[in-house]
């Protein structure tokens, strides 16, 4: 049963991440996921200090607000100060993360958050944190509910906003001319990224979320030519790497999150290789007559 | 030389637009007639794209205003269509030709509705008009530059707007196709639509346009083609660097009404 809980939680988070990641990659903003996952740290600390609680909802709200603020800062540096996008991202998230680290060490006595737990997480503990009702009924691991809730929110977001996300990603200027709120949808997307990141990093850790956001979608991008297919395939790949990653980790008795990312990296390399070979193959068949002559 | 339109679809009033406080369009004040094929002509960096972006509300205006059908852009957005320069999007995006053209219907769909079969038919029709019906399923990266340009044109047509602003819709399009597409735009103008096109080829401009705006940071001239497309005004626009102009004036003179019967 533990294996099922862990795999299910990992898959649900990975699916959420890959859906959002598809849009991030196409917007050439994959690293914004990285930035947000680090920059939300002060938000978590502040939320914690204000409410004194470590429950997921508080942390998600605190971090969500900071995630949107991060997006705002990046946009501001990029558009107003005319800094390159990557420089704007780099400045913003390192600074906010540093702020978070300082806050953690300042309030270390009052908070039991440490960078390690935020950065690396530990999905193996998922089955330990159970949701048990007052009357003593065991509903299963809490993280599974968080992961399901987040996925449902993301699916609703995707279902309602698909057209708008698609058009503002492909051609934001044109979208603006037909009255689609480009800025609004950008912030909605980044808000979802922040929310998902924070909800997931207790379980899988911030660094690994970045992998879940980028790698499955990047694999799908290489394999398809339609956005719907890219998202769907990203979802399938997410499930696949969660399952295989778990058993790889179980086999070598290593970190489960590490196993998942290792598998996704290998999958990406394999897909890339086959694509390159396919293209190479196509080229040699075309050019071979010249080679002979 | 400036002729005001009697039945204006677009009005630019004392428009000034700057990038980083440096003005690139000065005091543009003109009206464009309804139901005409209108060419915006001028050298590189003349501010043609800037003018169109300003009209589409994509840039903050330094001063002045733009009114369409005597209303603000927000009131008539659903009646206005825009064809951006081709370089403005990522053509490696995983999407098909038909899906891009269907975007032209999004303005009418609102937030919740998906494109219906009627929308798909309209999109298919527009693809037929630009001669791209054989490519509907193709990924957009697998098109030539001119074909990509035609997809953008089809998307704009699918909007069924009343005013079209097109930024170099024929860049990279071969001469035969360009004539065919200009014919379609002439047809739109005949139906009473207003089509504003940034255009570089003076020959075909002389052949097809009804109304010309000569632009070089300031408004050099605007009015019916036979008044405006003169050697002197073109030399003024291009800073006396043109040599082929003699023929262009001739083309306009020879054209008059007959060339209209071509389609
Ligand atoms: N984003 C920008 N920031 C600063 N200056 C700009 C920007 N875009 C354009 N310019 C400047 O504004 C002027 C007008 O540019 P615009 O793109 O409107 O020219 P154009 O007439 O469309 O030229 P082309 O025929 O090459 O398309 C140019 O001098 C250009 O350098
Ligand atoms: Mg231009």
PDB file of C-alpha atoms in Angstrom, chain A residues 26 28 82 159-160 163-164 166-167 169-171 173-174 176-179 185 221 225-228 230, chain B residues 20 56 58 77 82 89-90 92-95 99 103-104 106 110-114 139-140 142 155 159:
ATOM      1  CA  UNK A  26       6.569  27.216 -25.057  1.00  0.00           C
ATOM      2  CA  UNK A  28      10.551  30.096 -23.124  1.00  0.00           C
ATOM      3  CA  UNK A  82      14.883  46.547 -20.020  1.00  0.00           C
ATOM      4  CA  UNK A 159     -10.135  23.310 -19.173  1.00  0.00           C
ATOM      5  CA  UNK A 160     -11.416  26.862 -18.814  1.00  0.00           C
ATOM      6  CA  UNK A 163      -7.823  28.705 -25.589  1.00  0.00           C
ATOM      7  CA  UNK A 164      -6.545  31.763 -23.771  1.00  0.00           C
ATOM      8  CA  UNK A 166      -2.742  28.798 -26.120  1.00  0.00           C
ATOM      9  CA  UNK A 167      -3.247  32.099 -27.901  1.00  0.00           C
ATOM     10  CA  UNK A 169       1.524  31.789 -25.547  1.00  0.00           C
ATOM     11  CA  UNK A 170       1.655  31.583 -29.322  1.00  0.00           C
ATOM     12  CA  UNK A 171       1.025  35.203 -30.280  1.00  0.00           C
ATOM     13  CA  UNK A 173       0.359  40.678 -29.496  1.00  0.00           C
ATOM     14  CA  UNK A 174      -2.428  39.261 -31.594  1.00  0.00           C
ATOM     15  CA  UNK A 176      -4.105  41.530 -27.072  1.00  0.00           C
ATOM     16  CA  UNK A 177      -5.670  42.921 -30.241  1.00  0.00           C
ATOM     17  CA  UNK A 178      -8.659  40.596 -29.986  1.00  0.00           C
ATOM     18  CA  UNK A 179      -9.171  41.567 -26.364  1.00  0.00           C
ATOM     19  CA  UNK A 185      -3.350  35.009 -18.128  1.00  0.00           C
ATOM     20  CA  UNK A 221       7.674  18.599 -27.172  1.00  0.00           C
ATOM     21  CA  UNK A 225       3.458  18.641 -33.304  1.00  0.00           C
ATOM     22  CA  UNK A 226       0.230  19.627 -31.571  1.00  0.00           C
ATOM     23  CA  UNK A 227      -0.214  21.337 -28.247  1.00  0.00           C
ATOM     24  CA  UNK A 228      -3.042  19.018 -27.091  1.00  0.00           C
ATOM     25  CA  UNK A 230       2.091  17.564 -26.129  1.00  0.00           C
TER      26      UNK A 230
ATOM     27  CA  UNK B  20      12.140  55.351 -24.616  1.00  0.00           C
ATOM     28  CA  UNK B  56      -4.170  48.441 -32.529  1.00  0.00           C
ATOM     29  CA  UNK B  58      -0.266  47.743 -28.647  1.00  0.00           C
ATOM     30  CA  UNK B  77     -12.373  45.594 -31.034  1.00  0.00           C
ATOM     31  CA  UNK B  82      -4.472  42.633 -37.170  1.00  0.00           C
ATOM     32  CA  UNK B  89       5.876  34.594 -33.381  1.00  0.00           C
ATOM     33  CA  UNK B  90       7.748  31.330 -32.835  1.00  0.00           C
ATOM     34  CA  UNK B  92       8.323  26.067 -34.105  1.00  0.00           C
ATOM     35  CA  UNK B  93       5.266  26.190 -31.874  1.00  0.00           C
ATOM     36  CA  UNK B  94       3.496  22.793 -31.836  1.00  0.00           C
ATOM     37  CA  UNK B  95       0.327  23.758 -33.646  1.00  0.00           C
ATOM     38  CA  UNK B  99      -5.522  25.739 -35.393  1.00  0.00           C
ATOM     39  CA  UNK B 103      -7.565  31.685 -33.532  1.00  0.00           C
ATOM     40  CA  UNK B 104      -9.206  34.252 -35.748  1.00  0.00           C
ATOM     41  CA  UNK B 106     -11.517  33.331 -30.653  1.00  0.00           C
ATOM     42  CA  UNK B 110     -15.446  34.436 -25.595  1.00  0.00           C
ATOM     43  CA  UNK B 111     -14.054  32.545 -22.620  1.00  0.00           C
ATOM     44  CA  UNK B 112     -15.994  29.300 -22.502  1.00  0.00           C
ATOM     45  CA  UNK B 113     -17.058  28.262 -25.978  1.00  0.00           C
ATOM     46  CA  UNK B 114     -14.874  26.039 -28.135  1.00  0.00           C
ATOM     47  CA  UNK B 139       2.670  21.845 -38.449  1.00  0.00           C
ATOM     48  CA  UNK B 140       3.426  25.508 -38.981  1.00  0.00           C
ATOM     49  CA  UNK B 142       6.962  22.890 -41.960  1.00  0.00           C
ATOM     50  CA  UNK B 155      -6.407  33.987 -39.669  1.00  0.00           C
ATOM     51  CA  UNK B 159     -12.112  37.231 -38.018  1.00  0.00           C
TER      52      UNK B 159
END
